[in-house]
Short mmCIF file of C-alpha atoms (C1' of nucleotides) in Angstrom, two decimals:
data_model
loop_
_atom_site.label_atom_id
_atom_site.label_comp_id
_atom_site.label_asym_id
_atom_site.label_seq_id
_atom_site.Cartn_x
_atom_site.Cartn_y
_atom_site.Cartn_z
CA UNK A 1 173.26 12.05 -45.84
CA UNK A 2 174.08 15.37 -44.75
CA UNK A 3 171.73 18.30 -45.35
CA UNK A 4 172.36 20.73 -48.69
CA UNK A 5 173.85 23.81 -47.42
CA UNK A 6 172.02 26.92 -47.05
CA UNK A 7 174.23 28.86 -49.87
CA UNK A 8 173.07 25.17 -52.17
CA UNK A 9 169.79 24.98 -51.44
CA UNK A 10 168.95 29.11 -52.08
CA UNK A 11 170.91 28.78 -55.11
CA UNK A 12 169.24 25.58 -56.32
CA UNK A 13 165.89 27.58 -55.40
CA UNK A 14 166.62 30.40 -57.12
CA UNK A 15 167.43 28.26 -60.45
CA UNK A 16 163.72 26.41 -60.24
CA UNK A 17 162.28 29.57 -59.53
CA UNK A 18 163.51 31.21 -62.80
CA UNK A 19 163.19 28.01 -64.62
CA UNK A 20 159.70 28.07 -64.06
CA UNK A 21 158.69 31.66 -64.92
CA UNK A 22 160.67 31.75 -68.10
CA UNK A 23 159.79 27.84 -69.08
CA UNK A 24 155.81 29.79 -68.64
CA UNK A 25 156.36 32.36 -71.32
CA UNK A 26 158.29 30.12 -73.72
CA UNK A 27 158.72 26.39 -73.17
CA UNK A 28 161.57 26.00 -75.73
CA UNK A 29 163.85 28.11 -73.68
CA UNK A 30 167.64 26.99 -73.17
CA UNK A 31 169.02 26.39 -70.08
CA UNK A 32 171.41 29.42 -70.86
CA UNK A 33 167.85 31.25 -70.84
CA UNK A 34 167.02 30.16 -67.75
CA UNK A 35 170.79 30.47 -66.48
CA UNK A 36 170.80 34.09 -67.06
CA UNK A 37 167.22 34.81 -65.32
CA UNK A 38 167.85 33.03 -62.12
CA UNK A 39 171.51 35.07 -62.42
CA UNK A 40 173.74 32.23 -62.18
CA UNK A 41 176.30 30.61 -64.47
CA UNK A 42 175.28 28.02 -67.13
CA UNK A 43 177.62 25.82 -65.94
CA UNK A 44 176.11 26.35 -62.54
CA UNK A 45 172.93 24.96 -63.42
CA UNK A 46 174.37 22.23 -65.02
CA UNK A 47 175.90 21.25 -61.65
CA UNK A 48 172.44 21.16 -60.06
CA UNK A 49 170.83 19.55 -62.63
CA UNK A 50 173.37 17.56 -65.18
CA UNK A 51 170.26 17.28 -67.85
CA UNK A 52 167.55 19.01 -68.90
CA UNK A 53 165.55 16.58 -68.41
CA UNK A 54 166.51 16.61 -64.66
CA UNK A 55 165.79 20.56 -64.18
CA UNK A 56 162.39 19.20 -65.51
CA UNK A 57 161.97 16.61 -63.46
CA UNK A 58 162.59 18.97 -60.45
CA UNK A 59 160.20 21.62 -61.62
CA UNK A 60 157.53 18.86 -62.03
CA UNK A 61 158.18 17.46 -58.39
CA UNK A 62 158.56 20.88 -56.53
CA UNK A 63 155.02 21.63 -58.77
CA UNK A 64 153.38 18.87 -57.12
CA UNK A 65 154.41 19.85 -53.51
CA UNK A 66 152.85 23.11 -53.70
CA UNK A 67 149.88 21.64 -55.00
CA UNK A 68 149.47 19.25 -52.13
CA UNK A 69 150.14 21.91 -49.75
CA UNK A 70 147.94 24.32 -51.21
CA UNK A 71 144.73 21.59 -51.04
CA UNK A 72 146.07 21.66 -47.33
CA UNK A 73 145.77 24.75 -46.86
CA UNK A 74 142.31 24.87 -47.99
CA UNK A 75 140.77 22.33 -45.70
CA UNK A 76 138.78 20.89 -47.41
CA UNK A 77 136.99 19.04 -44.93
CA UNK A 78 135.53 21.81 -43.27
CA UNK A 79 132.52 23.77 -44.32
CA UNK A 80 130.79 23.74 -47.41
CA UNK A 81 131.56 21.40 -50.70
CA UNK A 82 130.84 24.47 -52.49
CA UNK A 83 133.02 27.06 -50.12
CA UNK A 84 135.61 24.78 -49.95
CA UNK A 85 136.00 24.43 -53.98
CA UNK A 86 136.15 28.22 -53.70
CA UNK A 87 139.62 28.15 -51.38
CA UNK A 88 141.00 25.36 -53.57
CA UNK A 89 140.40 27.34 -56.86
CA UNK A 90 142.62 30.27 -54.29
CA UNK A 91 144.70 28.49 -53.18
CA UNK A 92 145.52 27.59 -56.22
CA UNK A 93 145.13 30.43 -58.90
CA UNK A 94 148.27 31.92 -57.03
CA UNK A 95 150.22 29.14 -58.98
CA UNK A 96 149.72 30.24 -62.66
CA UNK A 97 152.73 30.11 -63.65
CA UNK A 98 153.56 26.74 -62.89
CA UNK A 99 150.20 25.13 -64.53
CA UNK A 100 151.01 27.84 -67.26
CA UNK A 101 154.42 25.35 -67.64
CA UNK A 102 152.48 22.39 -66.71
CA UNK A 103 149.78 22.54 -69.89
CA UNK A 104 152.29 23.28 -72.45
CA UNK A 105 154.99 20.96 -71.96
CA UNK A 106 153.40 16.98 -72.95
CA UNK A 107 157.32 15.84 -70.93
CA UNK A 108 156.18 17.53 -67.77
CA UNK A 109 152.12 16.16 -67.88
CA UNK A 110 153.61 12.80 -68.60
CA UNK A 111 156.58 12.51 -65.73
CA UNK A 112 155.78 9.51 -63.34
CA UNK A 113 154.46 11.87 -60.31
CA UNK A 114 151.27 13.58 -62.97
CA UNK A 115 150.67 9.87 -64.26
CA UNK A 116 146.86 9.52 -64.17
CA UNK A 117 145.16 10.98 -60.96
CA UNK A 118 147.51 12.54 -58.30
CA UNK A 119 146.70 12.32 -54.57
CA UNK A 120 145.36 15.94 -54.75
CA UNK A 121 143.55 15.19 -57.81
CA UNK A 122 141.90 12.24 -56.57
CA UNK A 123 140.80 14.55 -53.23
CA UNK A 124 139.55 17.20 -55.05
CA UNK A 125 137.14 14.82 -56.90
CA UNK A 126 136.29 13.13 -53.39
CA UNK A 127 135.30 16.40 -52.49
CA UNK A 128 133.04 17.54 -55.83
CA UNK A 129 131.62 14.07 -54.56
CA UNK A 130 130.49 14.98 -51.52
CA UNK A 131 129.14 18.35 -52.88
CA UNK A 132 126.65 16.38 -55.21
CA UNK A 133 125.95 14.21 -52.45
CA UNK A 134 124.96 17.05 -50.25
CA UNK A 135 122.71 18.86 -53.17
CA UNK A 136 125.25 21.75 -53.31
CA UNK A 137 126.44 20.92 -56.92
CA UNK A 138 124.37 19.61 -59.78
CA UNK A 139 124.37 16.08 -60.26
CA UNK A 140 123.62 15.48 -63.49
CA UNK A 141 127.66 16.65 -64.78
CA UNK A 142 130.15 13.98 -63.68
CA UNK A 143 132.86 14.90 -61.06
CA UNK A 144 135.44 14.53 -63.86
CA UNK A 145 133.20 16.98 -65.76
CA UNK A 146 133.24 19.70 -62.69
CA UNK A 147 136.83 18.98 -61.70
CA UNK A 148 138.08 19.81 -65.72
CA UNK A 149 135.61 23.19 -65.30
CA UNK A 150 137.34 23.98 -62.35
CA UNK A 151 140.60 24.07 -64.01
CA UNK A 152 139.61 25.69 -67.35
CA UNK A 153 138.06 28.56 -64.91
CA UNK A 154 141.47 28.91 -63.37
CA UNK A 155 143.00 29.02 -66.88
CA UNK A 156 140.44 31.51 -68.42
CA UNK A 157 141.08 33.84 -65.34
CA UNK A 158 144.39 33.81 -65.93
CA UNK A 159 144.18 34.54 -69.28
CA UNK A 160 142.03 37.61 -68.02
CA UNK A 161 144.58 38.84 -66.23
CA UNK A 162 147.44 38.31 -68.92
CA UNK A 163 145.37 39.41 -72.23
CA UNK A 164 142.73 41.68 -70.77
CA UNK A 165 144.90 43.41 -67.93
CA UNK A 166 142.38 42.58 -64.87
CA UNK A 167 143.80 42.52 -61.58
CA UNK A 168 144.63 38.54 -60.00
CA UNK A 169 141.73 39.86 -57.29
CA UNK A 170 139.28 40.70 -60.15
CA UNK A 171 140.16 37.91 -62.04
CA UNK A 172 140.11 35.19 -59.22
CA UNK A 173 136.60 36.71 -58.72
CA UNK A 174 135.04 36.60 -61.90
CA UNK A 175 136.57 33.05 -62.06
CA UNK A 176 134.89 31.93 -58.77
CA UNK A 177 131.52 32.97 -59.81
CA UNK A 178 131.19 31.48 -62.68
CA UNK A 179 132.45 28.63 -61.29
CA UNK A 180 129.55 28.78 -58.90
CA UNK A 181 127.40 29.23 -61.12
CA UNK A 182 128.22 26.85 -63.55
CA UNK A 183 127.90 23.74 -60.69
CA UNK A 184 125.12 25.21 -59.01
CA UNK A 185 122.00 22.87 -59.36
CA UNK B 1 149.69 34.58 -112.04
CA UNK B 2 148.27 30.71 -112.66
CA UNK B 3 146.51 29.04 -110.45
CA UNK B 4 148.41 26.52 -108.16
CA UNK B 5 147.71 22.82 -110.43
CA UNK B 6 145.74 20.68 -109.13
CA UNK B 7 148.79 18.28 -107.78
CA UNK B 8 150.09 20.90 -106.06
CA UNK B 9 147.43 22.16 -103.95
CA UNK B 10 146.70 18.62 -103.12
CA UNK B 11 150.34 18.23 -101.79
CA UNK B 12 150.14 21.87 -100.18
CA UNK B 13 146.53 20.54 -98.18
CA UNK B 14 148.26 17.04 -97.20
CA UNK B 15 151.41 19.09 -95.49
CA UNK B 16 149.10 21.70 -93.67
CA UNK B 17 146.64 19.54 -92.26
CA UNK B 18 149.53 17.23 -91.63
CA UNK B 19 151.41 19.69 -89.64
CA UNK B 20 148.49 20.84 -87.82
CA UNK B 21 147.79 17.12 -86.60
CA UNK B 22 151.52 16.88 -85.65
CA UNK B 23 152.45 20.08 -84.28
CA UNK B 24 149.44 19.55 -82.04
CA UNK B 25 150.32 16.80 -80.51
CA UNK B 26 154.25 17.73 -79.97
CA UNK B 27 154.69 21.44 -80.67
CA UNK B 28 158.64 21.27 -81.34
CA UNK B 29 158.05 18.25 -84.09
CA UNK B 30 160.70 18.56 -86.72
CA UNK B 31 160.29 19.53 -90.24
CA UNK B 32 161.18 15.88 -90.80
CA UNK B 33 158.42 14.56 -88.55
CA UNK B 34 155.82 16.78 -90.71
CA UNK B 35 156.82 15.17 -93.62
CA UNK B 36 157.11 11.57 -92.63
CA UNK B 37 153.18 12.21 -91.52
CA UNK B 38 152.40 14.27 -94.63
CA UNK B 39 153.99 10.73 -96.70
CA UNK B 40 155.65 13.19 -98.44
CA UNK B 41 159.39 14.00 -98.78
CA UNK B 42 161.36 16.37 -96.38
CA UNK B 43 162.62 18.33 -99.53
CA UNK B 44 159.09 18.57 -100.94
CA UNK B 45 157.69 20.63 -97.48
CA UNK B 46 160.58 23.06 -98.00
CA UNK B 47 159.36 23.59 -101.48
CA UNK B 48 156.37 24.53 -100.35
CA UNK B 49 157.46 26.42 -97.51
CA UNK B 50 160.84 27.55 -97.90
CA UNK B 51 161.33 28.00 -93.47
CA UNK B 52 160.13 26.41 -91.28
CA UNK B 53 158.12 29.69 -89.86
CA UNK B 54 156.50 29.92 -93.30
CA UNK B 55 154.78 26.44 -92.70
CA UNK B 56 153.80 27.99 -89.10
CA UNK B 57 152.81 31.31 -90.65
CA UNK B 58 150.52 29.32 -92.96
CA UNK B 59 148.78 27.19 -91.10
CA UNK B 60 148.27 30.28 -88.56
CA UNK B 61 146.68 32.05 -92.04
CA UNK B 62 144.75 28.47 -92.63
CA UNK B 63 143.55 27.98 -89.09
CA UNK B 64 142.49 31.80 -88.93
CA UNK B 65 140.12 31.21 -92.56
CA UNK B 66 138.65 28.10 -91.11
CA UNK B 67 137.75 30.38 -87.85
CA UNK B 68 136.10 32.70 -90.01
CA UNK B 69 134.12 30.29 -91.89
CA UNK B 70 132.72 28.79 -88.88
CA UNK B 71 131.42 31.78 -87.59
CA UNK B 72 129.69 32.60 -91.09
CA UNK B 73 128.34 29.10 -90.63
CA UNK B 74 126.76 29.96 -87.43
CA UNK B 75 124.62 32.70 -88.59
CA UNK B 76 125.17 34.77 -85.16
CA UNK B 77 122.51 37.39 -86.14
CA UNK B 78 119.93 35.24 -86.40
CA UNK B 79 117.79 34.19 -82.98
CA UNK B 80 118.57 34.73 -79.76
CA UNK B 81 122.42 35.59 -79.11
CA UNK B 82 122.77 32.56 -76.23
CA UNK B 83 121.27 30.17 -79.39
CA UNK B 84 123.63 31.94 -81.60
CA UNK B 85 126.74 31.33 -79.07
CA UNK B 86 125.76 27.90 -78.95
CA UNK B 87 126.13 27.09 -82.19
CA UNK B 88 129.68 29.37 -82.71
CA UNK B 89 130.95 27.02 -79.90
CA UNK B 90 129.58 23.60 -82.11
CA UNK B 91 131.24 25.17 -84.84
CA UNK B 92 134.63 26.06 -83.05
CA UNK B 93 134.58 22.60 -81.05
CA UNK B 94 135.57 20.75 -84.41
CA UNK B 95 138.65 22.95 -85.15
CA UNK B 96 140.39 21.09 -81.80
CA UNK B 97 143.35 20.84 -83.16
CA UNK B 98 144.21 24.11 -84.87
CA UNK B 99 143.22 25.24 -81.41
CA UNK B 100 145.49 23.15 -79.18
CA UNK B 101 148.07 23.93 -81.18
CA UNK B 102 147.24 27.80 -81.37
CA UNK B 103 147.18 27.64 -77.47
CA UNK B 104 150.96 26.24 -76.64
CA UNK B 105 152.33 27.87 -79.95
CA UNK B 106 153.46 31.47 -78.65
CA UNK B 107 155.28 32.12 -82.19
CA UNK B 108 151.64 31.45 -83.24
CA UNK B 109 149.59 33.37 -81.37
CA UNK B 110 151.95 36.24 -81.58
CA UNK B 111 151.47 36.18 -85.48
CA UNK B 112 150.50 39.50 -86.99
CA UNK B 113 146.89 38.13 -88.30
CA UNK B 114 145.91 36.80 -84.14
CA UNK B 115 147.67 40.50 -83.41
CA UNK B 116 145.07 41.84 -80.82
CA UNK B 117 141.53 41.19 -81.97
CA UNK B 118 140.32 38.91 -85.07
CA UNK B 119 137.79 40.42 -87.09
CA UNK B 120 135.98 36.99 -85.47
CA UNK B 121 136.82 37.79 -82.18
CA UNK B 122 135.39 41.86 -82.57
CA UNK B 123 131.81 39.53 -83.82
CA UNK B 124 131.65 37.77 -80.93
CA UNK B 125 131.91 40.44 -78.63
CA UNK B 126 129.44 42.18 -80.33
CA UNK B 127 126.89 39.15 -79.91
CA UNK B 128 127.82 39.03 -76.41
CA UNK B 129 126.90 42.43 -75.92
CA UNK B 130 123.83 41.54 -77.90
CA UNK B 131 123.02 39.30 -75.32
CA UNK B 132 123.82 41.44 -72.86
CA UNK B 133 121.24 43.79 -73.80
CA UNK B 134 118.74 41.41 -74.79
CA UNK B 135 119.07 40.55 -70.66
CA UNK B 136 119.98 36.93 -71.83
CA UNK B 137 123.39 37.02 -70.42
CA UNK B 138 124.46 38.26 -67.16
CA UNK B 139 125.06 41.83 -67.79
CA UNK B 140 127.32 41.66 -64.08
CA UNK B 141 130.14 40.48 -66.48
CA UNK B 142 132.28 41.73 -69.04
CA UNK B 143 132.15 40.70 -72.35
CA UNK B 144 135.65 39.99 -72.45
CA UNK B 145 135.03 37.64 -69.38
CA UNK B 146 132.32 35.99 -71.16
CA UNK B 147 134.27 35.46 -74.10
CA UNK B 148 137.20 34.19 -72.23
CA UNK B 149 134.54 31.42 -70.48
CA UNK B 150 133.89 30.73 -73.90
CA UNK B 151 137.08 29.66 -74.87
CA UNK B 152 137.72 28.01 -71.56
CA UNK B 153 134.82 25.76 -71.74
CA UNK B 154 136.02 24.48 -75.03
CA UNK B 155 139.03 23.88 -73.68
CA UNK B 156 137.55 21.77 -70.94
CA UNK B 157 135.43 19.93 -73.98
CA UNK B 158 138.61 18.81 -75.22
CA UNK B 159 140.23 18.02 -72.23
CA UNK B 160 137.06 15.89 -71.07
CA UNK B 161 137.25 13.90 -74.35
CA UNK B 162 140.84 13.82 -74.45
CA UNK B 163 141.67 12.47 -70.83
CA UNK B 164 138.32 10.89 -69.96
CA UNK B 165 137.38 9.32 -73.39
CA UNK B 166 134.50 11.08 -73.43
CA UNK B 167 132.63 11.30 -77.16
CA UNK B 168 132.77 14.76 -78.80
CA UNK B 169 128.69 14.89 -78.70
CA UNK B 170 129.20 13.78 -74.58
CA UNK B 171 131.66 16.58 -74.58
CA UNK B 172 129.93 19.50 -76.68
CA UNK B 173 127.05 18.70 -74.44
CA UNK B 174 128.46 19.22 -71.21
CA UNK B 175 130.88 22.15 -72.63
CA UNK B 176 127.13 24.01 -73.66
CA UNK B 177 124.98 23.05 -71.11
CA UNK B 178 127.84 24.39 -68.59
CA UNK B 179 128.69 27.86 -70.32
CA UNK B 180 124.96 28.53 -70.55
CA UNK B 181 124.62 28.07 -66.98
CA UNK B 182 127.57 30.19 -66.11
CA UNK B 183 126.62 33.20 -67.92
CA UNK B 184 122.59 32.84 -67.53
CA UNK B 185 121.57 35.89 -65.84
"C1'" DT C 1 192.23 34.54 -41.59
"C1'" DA C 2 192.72 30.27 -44.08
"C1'" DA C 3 190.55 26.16 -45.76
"C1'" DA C 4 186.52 24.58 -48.06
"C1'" DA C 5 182.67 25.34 -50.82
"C1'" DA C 6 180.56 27.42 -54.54
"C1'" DT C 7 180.50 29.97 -58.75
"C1'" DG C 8 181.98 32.00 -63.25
"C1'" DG C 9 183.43 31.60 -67.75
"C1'" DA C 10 185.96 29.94 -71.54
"C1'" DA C 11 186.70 26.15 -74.48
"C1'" DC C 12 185.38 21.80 -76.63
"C1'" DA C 13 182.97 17.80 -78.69
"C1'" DA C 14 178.61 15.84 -79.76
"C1'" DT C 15 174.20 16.22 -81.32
"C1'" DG C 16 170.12 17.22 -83.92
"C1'" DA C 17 167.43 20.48 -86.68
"C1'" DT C 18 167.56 23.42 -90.55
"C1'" DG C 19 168.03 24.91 -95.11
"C1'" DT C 20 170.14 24.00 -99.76
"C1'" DT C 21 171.67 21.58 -103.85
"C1'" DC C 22 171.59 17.93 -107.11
"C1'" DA C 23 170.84 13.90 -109.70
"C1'" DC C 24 167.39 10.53 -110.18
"C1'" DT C 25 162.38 8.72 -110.28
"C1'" DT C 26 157.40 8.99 -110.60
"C1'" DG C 27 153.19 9.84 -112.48
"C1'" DC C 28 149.82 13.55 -114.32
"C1'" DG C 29 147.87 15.53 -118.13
"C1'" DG C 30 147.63 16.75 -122.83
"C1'" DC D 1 151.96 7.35 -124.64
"C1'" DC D 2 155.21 10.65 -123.91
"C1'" DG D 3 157.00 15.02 -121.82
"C1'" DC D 4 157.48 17.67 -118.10
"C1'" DA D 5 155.97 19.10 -113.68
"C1'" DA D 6 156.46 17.23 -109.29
"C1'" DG D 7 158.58 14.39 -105.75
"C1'" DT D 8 162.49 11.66 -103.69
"C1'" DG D 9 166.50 10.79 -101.08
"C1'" DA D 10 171.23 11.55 -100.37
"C1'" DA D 11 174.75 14.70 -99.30
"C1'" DC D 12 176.43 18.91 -97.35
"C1'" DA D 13 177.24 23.19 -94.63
"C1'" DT D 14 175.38 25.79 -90.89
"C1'" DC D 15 173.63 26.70 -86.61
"C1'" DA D 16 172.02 26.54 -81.74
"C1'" DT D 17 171.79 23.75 -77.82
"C1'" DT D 18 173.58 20.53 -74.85
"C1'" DG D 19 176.69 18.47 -71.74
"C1'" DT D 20 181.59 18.36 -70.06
"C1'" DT D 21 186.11 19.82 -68.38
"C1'" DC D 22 189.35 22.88 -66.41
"C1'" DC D 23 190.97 26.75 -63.88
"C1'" DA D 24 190.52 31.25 -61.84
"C1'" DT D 25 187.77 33.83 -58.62
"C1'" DT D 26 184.48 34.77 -55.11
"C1'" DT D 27 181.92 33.61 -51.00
"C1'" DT D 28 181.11 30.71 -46.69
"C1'" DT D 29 182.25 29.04 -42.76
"C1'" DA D 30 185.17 26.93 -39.45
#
DNA sequence: TAAAAATGGAACAATGATGTTCACTTGCGG
DNA sequence: CCGCAAGTGAACATCATTGTTCCATTTTTA
């Protein structure tokens, strides 16, 4: 098959991209919504994605890919259990928005590719694994336990930022130390 | 003006506590859905609540009582303010539900009586601060951090017992033991 | 520059939720 | 045990969203 154009494939960015940060603030959003913010034509979006439920799907797949490329970005091999957590939880914070979409929207959390335990999911717990292991993070809270703090720090710092005002640099920090904290021995 | 009869208060409890159940499971259920779970007739709920953002505005007004009462429960001036935050969260971890549904609700958070800060919310600053003084809680954080760890934490507690069928004693346990480490001095 | 690709926008049918009315039961409560 | 408050379900109009089609217009690109 022939590669999308470039005109096709900026456009059909542009449309996830919008999707996404107005799907964050309200999930119940039309597509006409969503048309309007990416600045494109209803129909238009309807010629990317015929359903809604395929402008989902997308979001939910082009979600995942950042994920996995932001755990690769991270390394998590390298260094510390501990330090790496710390570029995980940065690598990730940057995607609020989409998590935003992902935790309020039971269609997305339940598509096929979020079933139980993604790949980056199950690596992230391989590595909280290896920090208990090692002595760096307490052993007596399950990996499941430390993997759901790590998220509900990423959540409460973005709340910080939204409700309180903080910077995303002030925010990400608070968030990381308690974090450490909170797993330390 | 007469009291509501006995009948009808019973009906009026069954629909809100219905709804909350409902709505927190699939925030866009229908009116319909709310009734079939209520066992009670579609036309009856629109007796009762003549819109559909009456029902929301009510169980907003319901959910924000039973907040209240649970932090009269916890008797926050008495002991030490970490003891006292403890048992606020015990208190708070039962209302699960109102919460969940609070969280991916924006028409319900954005209701005039969550507007900026619940008279609850102003309390528990004030015992953070308390604790904050007292040299119980790390005084390197705000108490708007602190209280946004709060709520995060429960939000993990849920989560944990949710997605990991953790009991809600397993859960509370972890959710304490966790926010007292974070925000130990 | 001209063909091809992409978009815009109007119009339309289908759908599902909402809110209202009404005539008909049910079942408390005095 | 009977009357009346309360509840039921059907029917109806309304409304917003969705998904589709068609044609004019703009933008790419060959």
């Amino acid at each position: 098959m022939p590669a999308e154009s470039n005109t096709r494939s900026r456009t059909r960015r542009a449309i996830l991209d919008a999707a996404v940060a107005v799907l964050a603030r309200d999930s119940t959003a039309s597509v006409g919504d969503i048309a309007v913010a990416a600045g494109v034509g209803r129909t238009t979006v309807h010629r990317y994605f015929a359903e809604r439920s395929d402008l989902i799907n997308a979001i939910a797949a082009d979600l995942l890919e950042k994920v996995h490329n932001a755990v690769d970005r991270a390394r998590i091999d390298e260094g510390s259990a501990v330090e790496a957590l710390g570029r995980v939880c940065q690598e990730w914070f940057a995607l609020s928005d989409g998590f935003m979409l992902l935790f309020n929207n039971p269609e997305l959390i339940n598509d096929p590719a979020w079933s139980e335990d993604t790949e980056s999911d199950l690596k992230i717990l391989e590595l909280i694994r290896r920090g208990i292991r090692d002595g760096e993070i307490d052993g007596s809270m399950t990996a499941e336990w430390v993997s759901n703090l790590l998220w509900s720090m990423l959540y409460a710092g973005w709340e910080y930022r939204r409700s309180h005002g903080a910077s995303s640099h002030e925010a990400l920090t608070q968030c990381l130390a308690s974090l450490r904290k909170a797993i330390s021995p």
